[in-house]
Short mmCIF file of C-alpha atoms in Angstrom, two decimals:
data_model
loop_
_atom_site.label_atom_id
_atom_site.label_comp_id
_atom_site.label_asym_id
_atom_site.label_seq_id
_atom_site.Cartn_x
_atom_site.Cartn_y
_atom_site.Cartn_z
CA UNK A 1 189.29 110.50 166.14
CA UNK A 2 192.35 108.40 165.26
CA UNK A 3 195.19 107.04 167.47
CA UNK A 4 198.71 106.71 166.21
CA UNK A 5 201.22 104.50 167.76
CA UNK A 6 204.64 104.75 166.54
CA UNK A 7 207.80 103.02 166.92
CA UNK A 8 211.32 102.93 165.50
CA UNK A 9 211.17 99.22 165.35
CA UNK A 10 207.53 98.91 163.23
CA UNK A 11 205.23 100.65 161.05
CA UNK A 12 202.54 103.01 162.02
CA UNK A 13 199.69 101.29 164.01
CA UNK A 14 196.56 104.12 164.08
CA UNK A 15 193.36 102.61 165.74
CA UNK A 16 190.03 104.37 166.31
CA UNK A 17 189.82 106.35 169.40
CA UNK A 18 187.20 103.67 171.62
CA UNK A 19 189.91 100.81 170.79
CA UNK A 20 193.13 102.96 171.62
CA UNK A 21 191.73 103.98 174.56
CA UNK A 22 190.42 100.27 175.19
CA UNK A 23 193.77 98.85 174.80
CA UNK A 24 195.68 101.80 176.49
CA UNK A 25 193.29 101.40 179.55
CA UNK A 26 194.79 97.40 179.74
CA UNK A 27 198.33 97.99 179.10
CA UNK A 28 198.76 101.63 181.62
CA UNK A 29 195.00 101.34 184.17
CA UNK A 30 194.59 104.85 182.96
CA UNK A 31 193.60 106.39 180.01
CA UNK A 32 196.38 108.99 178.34
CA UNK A 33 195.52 110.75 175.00
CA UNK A 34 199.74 111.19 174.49
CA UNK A 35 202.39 109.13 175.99
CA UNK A 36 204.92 106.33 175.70
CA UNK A 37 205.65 102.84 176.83
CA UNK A 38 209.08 102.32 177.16
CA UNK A 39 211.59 99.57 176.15
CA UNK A 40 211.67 98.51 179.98
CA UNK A 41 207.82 98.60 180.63
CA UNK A 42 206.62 96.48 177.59
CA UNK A 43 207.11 92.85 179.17
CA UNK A 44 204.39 94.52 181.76
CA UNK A 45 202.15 95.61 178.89
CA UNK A 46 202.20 92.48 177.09
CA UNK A 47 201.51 90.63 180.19
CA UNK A 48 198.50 92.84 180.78
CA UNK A 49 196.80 92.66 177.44
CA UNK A 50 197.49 89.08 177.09
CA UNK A 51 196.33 88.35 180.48
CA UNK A 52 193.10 90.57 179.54
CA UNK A 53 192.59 88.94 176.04
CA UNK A 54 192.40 85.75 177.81
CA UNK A 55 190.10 86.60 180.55
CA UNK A 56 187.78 88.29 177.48
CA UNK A 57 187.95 84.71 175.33
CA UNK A 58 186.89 83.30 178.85
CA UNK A 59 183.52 85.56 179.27
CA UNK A 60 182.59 85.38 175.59
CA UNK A 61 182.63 81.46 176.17
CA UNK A 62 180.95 81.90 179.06
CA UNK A 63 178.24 84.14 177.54
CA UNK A 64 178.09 81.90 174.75
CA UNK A 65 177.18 79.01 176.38
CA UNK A 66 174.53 81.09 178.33
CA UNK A 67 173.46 82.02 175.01
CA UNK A 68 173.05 77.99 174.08
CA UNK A 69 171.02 77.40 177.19
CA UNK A 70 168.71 80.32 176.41
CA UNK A 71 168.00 78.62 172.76
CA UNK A 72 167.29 75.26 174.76
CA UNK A 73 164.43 76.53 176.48
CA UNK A 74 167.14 77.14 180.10
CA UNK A 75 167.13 80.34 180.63
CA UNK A 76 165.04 83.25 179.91
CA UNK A 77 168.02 86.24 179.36
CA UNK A 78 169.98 86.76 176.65
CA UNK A 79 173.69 87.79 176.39
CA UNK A 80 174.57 89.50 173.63
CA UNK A 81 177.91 88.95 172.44
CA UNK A 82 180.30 91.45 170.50
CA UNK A 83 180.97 90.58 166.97
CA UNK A 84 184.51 91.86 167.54
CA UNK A 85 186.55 90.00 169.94
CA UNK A 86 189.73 91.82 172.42
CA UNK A 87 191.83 89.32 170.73
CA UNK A 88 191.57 90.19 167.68
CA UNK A 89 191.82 94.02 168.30
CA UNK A 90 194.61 93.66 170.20
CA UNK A 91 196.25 91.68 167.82
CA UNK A 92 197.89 94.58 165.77
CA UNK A 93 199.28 95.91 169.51
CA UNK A 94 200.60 92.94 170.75
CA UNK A 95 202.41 92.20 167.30
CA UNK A 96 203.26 95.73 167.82
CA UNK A 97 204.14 95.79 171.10
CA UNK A 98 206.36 92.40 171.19
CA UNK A 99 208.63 93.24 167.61
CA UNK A 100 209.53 96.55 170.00
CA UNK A 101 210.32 94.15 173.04
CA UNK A 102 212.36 92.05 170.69
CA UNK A 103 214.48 95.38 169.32
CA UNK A 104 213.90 97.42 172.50
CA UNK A 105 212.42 100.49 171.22
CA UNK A 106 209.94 102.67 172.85
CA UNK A 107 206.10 103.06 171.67
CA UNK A 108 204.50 106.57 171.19
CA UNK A 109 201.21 107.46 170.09
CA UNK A 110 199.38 110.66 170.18
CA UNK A 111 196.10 111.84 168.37
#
């Protein structure tokens, strides 16, 4: 299933539905299959998924350097990490989400 967000001040953004609802979870704390963001809410939004893309770059360096240690002989589990960082699917959103800050239009999505 696909998610498309819509704007008056951008294109189309559709994501699959485990990164919509990903992203969605960040930017609300719940998880709606329709809604809208409004003009006034997006500073909040931003802040959130920026705040949460940096706390994710934090862990992966964290698990990464666990990682290193379990190569050296340090530790015996292994963290896996994900190929596929928050930033970098969030980075459609925020680009999304800041250009409607910037012209203060709302952002709607629905399945």
């Amino acid at each position: 299933m696909l998610f498309k967000f819509k704007s008056q001040a951008t294109s189309d953004l559709i994501l699959l539905e485990a990164d919509a609802r990903r992203l969605l979870k960040i930017i609300l704390g719940d998880d709606p299959v329709k809604g809208i963001v409004q003009a006034k809410d997006l500073p909040g939004a931003i802040e959130a998924l920026e705040l949460a893309v940096t706390k994710d770059e934090a862990d992966r360096k964290q698990r990464s350097d666990k990682s290193l240690a379990l190569v050296s002989g340090e530790d015996d589990d292994p963290v896996p990490l994900n190929s596929v960082s928050l930033a970098q699917r969030a980075a459609p959103m925020l680009k999304m989400l800041k250009r409607c800050l910037a012209e203060n239009s709302d952002v709607v999505w629905g399945i």
